[in-house]
Amino acid sequence: RSPSRTGDLYARVIIEVPRKLSKEQREKLVEFGKSCGDTDLSAEEGFMGKAKRFFEGE
């Protein structure tokens, strides 16, 4: 392979969210999700849906 050629770059990202959050932490996390606008169209479920399921204990 030539170093001048471009190709795919893969990255593995692991995000850990604490199971127990204070009320203030929970509010800030939900606020962050709203500010993102759930624009990740590649995901089956948006951030807010995942956060809702997480906090409801599903």
CSV table of N, CA and C in Angstrom, one decimal:
chain,number,residue,atom,x,y,z
A,1,ARG,N,0.8,-1.2,0.0
A,1,ARG,CA,0.0,0.0,0.0
A,1,ARG,C,0.9,1.2,0.0
A,2,SER,N,0.4,2.2,-0.7
A,2,SER,CA,1.1,3.5,-0.8
A,2,SER,C,0.7,4.4,0.4
A,3,PRO,N,1.6,5.0,1.1
A,3,PRO,CA,1.2,5.9,2.2
A,3,PRO,C,0.4,7.1,1.7
A,4,SER,N,0.4,7.4,0.5
A,4,SER,CA,-0.3,8.6,0.0
A,4,SER,C,-1.8,8.3,-0.3
A,5,ARG,N,-2.2,7.0,-0.2
A,5,ARG,CA,-3.6,6.6,-0.4
A,5,ARG,C,-4.4,6.7,0.9
A,6,THR,N,-5.6,7.1,0.7
A,6,THR,CA,-6.5,7.2,1.9
A,6,THR,C,-7.3,5.9,2.0
A,7,GLY,N,-7.8,5.6,3.2
A,7,GLY,CA,-8.6,4.4,3.4
A,7,GLY,C,-9.5,4.6,4.6
A,8,ASP,N,-10.1,3.5,5.0
A,8,ASP,CA,-11.1,3.6,6.1
A,8,ASP,C,-10.3,3.5,7.4
A,9,LEU,N,-10.8,4.3,8.4
A,9,LEU,CA,-10.2,4.3,9.7
A,9,LEU,C,-11.3,3.8,10.7
A,10,TYR,N,-11.1,2.8,11.4
A,10,TYR,CA,-12.1,2.3,12.4
A,10,TYR,C,-11.7,2.6,13.8
A,11,ALA,N,-12.6,3.0,14.6
A,11,ALA,CA,-12.3,3.3,16.0
A,11,ALA,C,-13.4,2.7,16.8
A,12,ARG,N,-13.0,2.1,18.0
A,12,ARG,CA,-14.0,1.5,18.9
A,12,ARG,C,-14.1,2.5,20.1
A,13,VAL,N,-15.4,2.9,20.3
A,13,VAL,CA,-15.6,3.8,21.4
A,13,VAL,C,-16.5,3.1,22.4
A,14,ILE,N,-16.1,3.2,23.6
A,14,ILE,CA,-16.9,2.6,24.7
A,14,ILE,C,-17.3,3.7,25.7
A,15,ILE,N,-18.6,3.9,25.8
A,15,ILE,CA,-19.1,5.0,26.7
A,15,ILE,C,-19.8,4.3,27.9
A,16,GLU,N,-19.4,4.7,29.1
A,16,GLU,CA,-19.9,4.1,30.3
A,16,GLU,C,-20.7,5.3,31.0
A,17,VAL,N,-22.0,5.0,31.3
A,17,VAL,CA,-22.8,5.9,32.1
A,17,VAL,C,-23.0,5.3,33.4
A,18,PRO,N,-22.8,6.1,34.5
A,18,PRO,CA,-23.1,5.5,35.9
A,18,PRO,C,-24.5,5.1,36.0
A,19,ARG,N,-24.7,4.0,36.8
A,19,ARG,CA,-26.1,3.5,37.0
A,19,ARG,C,-26.9,4.4,38.0
A,20,LYS,N,-26.2,5.0,38.9
A,20,LYS,CA,-26.9,5.9,39.9
A,20,LYS,C,-26.4,7.3,39.7
A,21,LEU,N,-27.4,8.2,39.3
A,21,LEU,CA,-27.1,9.6,39.1
A,21,LEU,C,-27.9,10.4,40.1
A,22,SER,N,-27.3,11.5,40.5
A,22,SER,CA,-28.1,12.5,41.3
A,22,SER,C,-29.2,13.1,40.4
A,23,LYS,N,-30.1,13.8,41.0
A,23,LYS,CA,-31.2,14.5,40.3
A,23,LYS,C,-30.5,15.5,39.4
A,24,GLU,N,-29.5,16.2,39.9
A,24,GLU,CA,-28.9,17.3,39.1
A,24,GLU,C,-28.1,16.6,37.9
A,25,GLN,N,-27.4,15.5,38.1
A,25,GLN,CA,-26.7,14.8,37.0
A,25,GLN,C,-27.7,14.3,36.0
A,26,ARG,N,-28.8,13.8,36.4
A,26,ARG,CA,-29.8,13.2,35.5
A,26,ARG,C,-30.3,14.4,34.6
A,27,GLU,N,-30.7,15.5,35.2
A,27,GLU,CA,-31.2,16.6,34.5
A,27,GLU,C,-30.2,17.2,33.5
A,28,LYS,N,-28.9,17.2,33.9
A,28,LYS,CA,-27.9,17.7,32.9
A,28,LYS,C,-27.7,16.7,31.8
A,29,LEU,N,-27.8,15.4,32.0
A,29,LEU,CA,-27.7,14.4,31.0
A,29,LEU,C,-28.9,14.5,30.0
A,30,VAL,N,-30.1,14.7,30.5
A,30,VAL,CA,-31.2,14.9,29.6
A,30,VAL,C,-31.1,16.2,28.8
A,31,GLU,N,-30.7,17.2,29.5
A,31,GLU,CA,-30.5,18.5,28.8
A,31,GLU,C,-29.5,18.4,27.7
A,32,PHE,N,-28.4,17.7,27.9
A,32,PHE,CA,-27.4,17.4,26.9
A,32,PHE,C,-28.0,16.7,25.7
A,33,GLY,N,-28.8,15.7,26.0
A,33,GLY,CA,-29.5,14.9,24.9
A,33,GLY,C,-30.4,15.8,24.1
A,34,LYS,N,-31.1,16.7,24.7
A,34,LYS,CA,-32.0,17.6,24.0
A,34,LYS,C,-31.2,18.6,23.1
A,35,SER,N,-30.0,19.0,23.6
A,35,SER,CA,-29.2,20.0,22.9
A,35,SER,C,-28.6,19.3,21.6
A,36,CYS,N,-28.4,18.0,21.7
A,36,CYS,CA,-27.9,17.2,20.5
A,36,CYS,C,-29.0,17.1,19.5
A,37,GLY,N,-30.2,17.1,19.9
A,37,GLY,CA,-31.3,17.0,18.9
A,37,GLY,C,-31.5,15.6,18.3
A,38,ASP,N,-30.9,14.6,18.9
A,38,ASP,CA,-31.0,13.3,18.3
A,38,ASP,C,-30.7,13.2,16.8
A,39,THR,N,-29.6,13.8,16.4
A,39,THR,CA,-29.3,13.9,15.0
A,39,THR,C,-28.6,12.7,14.4
A,40,ASP,N,-28.3,11.8,15.3
A,40,ASP,CA,-27.6,10.6,14.8
A,40,ASP,C,-28.6,9.6,14.1
A,41,LEU,N,-28.7,9.8,12.8
A,41,LEU,CA,-29.7,9.0,12.1
A,41,LEU,C,-29.2,7.6,11.8
A,42,SER,N,-28.0,7.2,12.1
A,42,SER,CA,-27.5,5.9,11.9
A,42,SER,C,-27.9,5.0,13.0
A,43,ALA,N,-28.3,5.5,14.2
A,43,ALA,CA,-28.6,4.7,15.3
A,43,ALA,C,-30.1,4.3,15.2
A,44,GLU,N,-30.4,3.1,15.7
A,44,GLU,CA,-31.8,2.7,15.6
A,44,GLU,C,-32.7,3.5,16.6
A,45,GLU,N,-32.0,3.9,17.7
A,45,GLU,CA,-32.8,4.6,18.7
A,45,GLU,C,-31.9,5.8,19.1
A,46,GLY,N,-32.5,7.0,19.3
A,46,GLY,CA,-31.8,8.2,19.6
A,46,GLY,C,-31.4,8.2,21.0
A,47,PHE,N,-30.6,9.3,21.3
A,47,PHE,CA,-30.0,9.4,22.7
A,47,PHE,C,-31.2,9.5,23.7
A,48,MET,N,-32.2,10.3,23.4
A,48,MET,CA,-33.2,10.5,24.4
A,48,MET,C,-34.0,9.2,24.7
A,49,GLY,N,-34.2,8.4,23.7
A,49,GLY,CA,-34.9,7.1,23.9
A,49,GLY,C,-34.1,6.2,24.8
A,50,LYS,N,-32.8,6.2,24.5
A,50,LYS,CA,-31.9,5.4,25.4
A,50,LYS,C,-31.8,5.9,26.8
A,51,ALA,N,-31.7,7.2,26.9
A,51,ALA,CA,-31.7,7.8,28.3
A,51,ALA,C,-33.0,7.5,29.0
A,52,LYS,N,-34.1,7.6,28.3
A,52,LYS,CA,-35.4,7.3,28.9
A,52,LYS,C,-35.5,5.9,29.4
A,53,ARG,N,-35.1,5.0,28.5
A,53,ARG,CA,-35.1,3.6,28.9
A,53,ARG,C,-34.2,3.3,30.1
A,54,PHE,N,-33.0,4.0,30.1
A,54,PHE,CA,-32.1,3.8,31.2
A,54,PHE,C,-32.6,4.2,32.5
A,55,PHE,N,-33.3,5.4,32.5
A,55,PHE,CA,-33.8,5.9,33.8
A,55,PHE,C,-35.1,5.2,34.2
A,56,GLU,N,-35.8,4.6,33.3
A,56,GLU,CA,-37.0,3.9,33.7
A,56,GLU,C,-36.6,2.4,34.1
A,57,GLY,N,-35.3,2.1,34.0
A,57,GLY,CA,-34.9,0.8,34.5
A,57,GLY,C,-35.2,-0.4,33.5
A,58,GLU,N,-35.3,-0.1,32.3
A,58,GLU,CA,-35.6,-1.1,31.3
A,58,GLU,C,-34.3,-1.8,30.9
